[in-house]
Amino acid sequence: MIPFDYQRAASAAEATGLARDGATFIAGGTNLLDLMKLEVMAPSRLVDINRLDLGGIEDTTGGGLRIGALVRNSDLAGDPRVRSSYPVLARALLAGASGQLRNKATTGGNLLQRTRCYYFYDTAMPCNKREPGSGCQAIGGATRLHAIFGTSDHCIATHPSDMAVAMRALDASIEIEDSAGNRRSVAISEFYRLPGTTPHIETVLKPGELITAVLLPPPGGTRQAYRKVRDRASYAFALVSVAGVVEMADGRMKRVALAFGGVGPQPWRNAEVEALLEGKAPSAELFEQAAGLLVAKARTQAGNAFKVPLLQRVLSATLNELTKG
């Protein structure tokens, strides 16, 4: 591991002030420390933010929730309000990692975890995300975990978070604070950047900015579900996952929100699929049509082409779960 400075921040203002010249925030460190050991990341300074007052879960005046960036994944999954009103989020969190990791991992850190691409982790291999302009060894390589949507000729990596997939389906927004104490809110749909020609720029965060909270809108009278397909039953990243939120009225799908994991460089949504479903009565034929529309623009590699039929089956099963009864 390359030497680095370590400083504890007592306030958000101090933390953002220290976060310059190659510095990185650390909270749970469940992803960052692995990357530092492998020298995939080599920050000049770690700014410990665990003393900041960002650990609470609060009801908002509109009926939603404000989740502090330092809320641990286990605490978020176990919160009675999350379990009753946002079960898709609780299920995604519990599917995400081992209990030990959930006890350390934070809400903000989960959103910012890096890809698990084999080539990103191997510093002997070229990787545009790790070293811009060096190339993408994954293209034409081992691609079982890689993306089929939103890719470019420079990167085909996936975003690994289960939590972020559920939050995308819930239309969450992310509260961000800069070094001047100014706060802004960014919809999760706008937070992540597609790789394009700059896959190393993963989010809209500016240097020194700190995630302070995640805001969830009121759930309304929705049905929610999360399905994850992986290579083993626990402690494995999604091959494909689906987070679904559906509001039913008079036997029809009044509102539909579907987010997909394991298939894109960010939690993936498809507005055309949702529009196709909304206002219609559920049926096997309709779900098959939606699944076909979802994968129509998939861009596969030899190693991940299996994700196309797999994703179609998981979507249909999720929609059946959400609309039955």
PDB file of C-alpha atoms in Angstrom, residues 110-116 129 145-152 155-169 171-172 174 186-196 198-199 201-204 226 238-243 258-271 294 307 311:
ATOM      1  CA  ASN A 110     -22.591   2.240  -1.138  1.00  0.00           C
ATOM      2  CA  LEU A 111     -23.624   4.748  -3.791  1.00  0.00           C
ATOM      3  CA  LEU A 112     -19.975   5.464  -4.601  1.00  0.00           C
ATOM      4  CA  GLN A 113     -18.535   1.950  -4.665  1.00  0.00           C
ATOM      5  CA  ARG A 114     -16.431   1.177  -7.694  1.00  0.00           C
ATOM      6  CA  THR A 115     -17.007  -1.461 -10.339  1.00  0.00           C
ATOM      7  CA  ARG A 116     -16.002  -5.079  -9.708  1.00  0.00           C
ATOM      8  CA  LYS A 129     -11.526   3.670 -15.762  1.00  0.00           C
ATOM      9  CA  LEU A 145     -20.268  -9.715 -14.957  1.00  0.00           C
ATOM     10  CA  HIS A 146     -20.226  -6.949 -17.538  1.00  0.00           C
ATOM     11  CA  ALA A 147     -22.833  -4.531 -18.879  1.00  0.00           C
ATOM     12  CA  ILE A 148     -25.199  -4.920 -21.808  1.00  0.00           C
ATOM     13  CA  PHE A 149     -26.698  -1.398 -21.635  1.00  0.00           C
ATOM     14  CA  GLY A 150     -25.084   2.033 -21.589  1.00  0.00           C
ATOM     15  CA  THR A 151     -21.630   0.838 -22.583  1.00  0.00           C
ATOM     16  CA  SER A 152     -19.127   2.471 -24.907  1.00  0.00           C
ATOM     17  CA  CYS A 155     -15.751   0.744 -20.961  1.00  0.00           C
ATOM     18  CA  ILE A 156     -18.312  -2.037 -20.415  1.00  0.00           C
ATOM     19  CA  ALA A 157     -18.144  -2.247 -16.604  1.00  0.00           C
ATOM     20  CA  THR A 158     -21.236  -2.488 -14.373  1.00  0.00           C
ATOM     21  CA  HIS A 159     -22.127  -0.608 -11.219  1.00  0.00           C
ATOM     22  CA  PRO A 160     -22.231  -3.202  -8.422  1.00  0.00           C
ATOM     23  CA  SER A 161     -24.638  -1.661  -5.868  1.00  0.00           C
ATOM     24  CA  ASP A 162     -27.907  -3.391  -4.983  1.00  0.00           C
ATOM     25  CA  MET A 163     -29.007  -0.462  -2.826  1.00  0.00           C
ATOM     26  CA  ALA A 164     -28.620   2.017  -5.678  1.00  0.00           C
ATOM     27  CA  VAL A 165     -30.860  -0.099  -7.926  1.00  0.00           C
ATOM     28  CA  ALA A 166     -33.678   0.047  -5.376  1.00  0.00           C
ATOM     29  CA  MET A 167     -33.153   3.772  -4.856  1.00  0.00           C
ATOM     30  CA  ARG A 168     -33.348   4.343  -8.617  1.00  0.00           C
ATOM     31  CA  ALA A 169     -36.724   2.600  -8.701  1.00  0.00           C
ATOM     32  CA  ASP A 171     -36.771   7.997  -7.520  1.00  0.00           C
ATOM     33  CA  ALA A 172     -34.400   8.951  -4.724  1.00  0.00           C
ATOM     34  CA  ILE A 174     -28.912  12.743  -3.314  1.00  0.00           C
ATOM     35  CA  VAL A 186     -29.407  15.707  -7.492  1.00  0.00           C
ATOM     36  CA  ALA A 187     -31.872  13.070  -8.699  1.00  0.00           C
ATOM     37  CA  ILE A 188     -30.260   9.642  -8.687  1.00  0.00           C
ATOM     38  CA  SER A 189     -31.165   9.424 -12.380  1.00  0.00           C
ATOM     39  CA  GLU A 190     -28.738  12.332 -12.965  1.00  0.00           C
ATOM     40  CA  PHE A 191     -26.101  11.389 -10.389  1.00  0.00           C
ATOM     41  CA  TYR A 192     -24.234   8.706 -12.363  1.00  0.00           C
ATOM     42  CA  ARG A 193     -22.514   9.388 -15.688  1.00  0.00           C
ATOM     43  CA  LEU A 194     -22.378   7.000 -18.605  1.00  0.00           C
ATOM     44  CA  PRO A 195     -18.815   5.991 -19.567  1.00  0.00           C
ATOM     45  CA  GLY A 196     -18.686   7.544 -23.023  1.00  0.00           C
ATOM     46  CA  THR A 198     -14.430   9.343 -19.954  1.00  0.00           C
ATOM     47  CA  PRO A 199     -15.302   6.237 -17.909  1.00  0.00           C
ATOM     48  CA  ILE A 201     -15.596  10.209 -14.330  1.00  0.00           C
ATOM     49  CA  GLU A 202     -18.352   8.176 -12.711  1.00  0.00           C
ATOM     50  CA  THR A 203     -20.646  10.736 -11.025  1.00  0.00           C
ATOM     51  CA  VAL A 204     -21.519  14.437 -11.100  1.00  0.00           C
ATOM     52  CA  TYR A 226     -36.539  -6.941  -5.529  1.00  0.00           C
ATOM     53  CA  ALA A 238     -25.791  -9.527  -9.366  1.00  0.00           C
ATOM     54  CA  LEU A 239     -25.684 -11.116 -12.777  1.00  0.00           C
ATOM     55  CA  VAL A 240     -29.024  -9.372 -13.191  1.00  0.00           C
ATOM     56  CA  SER A 241     -31.390  -7.804 -10.670  1.00  0.00           C
ATOM     57  CA  VAL A 242     -34.750  -6.041 -10.862  1.00  0.00           C
ATOM     58  CA  ALA A 243     -36.226  -3.519  -8.438  1.00  0.00           C
ATOM     59  CA  LEU A 258     -38.405  -0.591 -12.844  1.00  0.00           C
ATOM     60  CA  ALA A 259     -34.669  -0.426 -12.220  1.00  0.00           C
ATOM     61  CA  PHE A 260     -32.128  -3.044 -13.253  1.00  0.00           C
ATOM     62  CA  GLY A 261     -28.773  -4.037 -11.800  1.00  0.00           C
ATOM     63  CA  GLY A 262     -25.870  -6.060 -13.148  1.00  0.00           C
ATOM     64  CA  VAL A 263     -26.553  -4.853 -16.673  1.00  0.00           C
ATOM     65  CA  GLY A 264     -25.345  -1.245 -16.878  1.00  0.00           C
ATOM     66  CA  PRO A 265     -22.688   1.209 -15.669  1.00  0.00           C
ATOM     67  CA  GLN A 266     -25.393   2.700 -13.435  1.00  0.00           C
ATOM     68  CA  PRO A 267     -28.730   1.450 -12.070  1.00  0.00           C
ATOM     69  CA  TRP A 268     -30.641   1.118 -15.330  1.00  0.00           C
ATOM     70  CA  ARG A 269     -34.172   2.258 -16.225  1.00  0.00           C
ATOM     71  CA  ASN A 270     -36.062   2.176 -19.487  1.00  0.00           C
ATOM     72  CA  ALA A 271     -38.837   4.752 -19.846  1.00  0.00           C
ATOM     73  CA  LEU A 294     -36.222  -3.916 -22.647  1.00  0.00           C
ATOM     74  CA  LYS A 307     -27.986 -11.928 -19.632  1.00  0.00           C
ATOM     75  CA  LEU A 311     -33.113 -10.513 -17.697  1.00  0.00           C
TER      76      LEU A 311
END
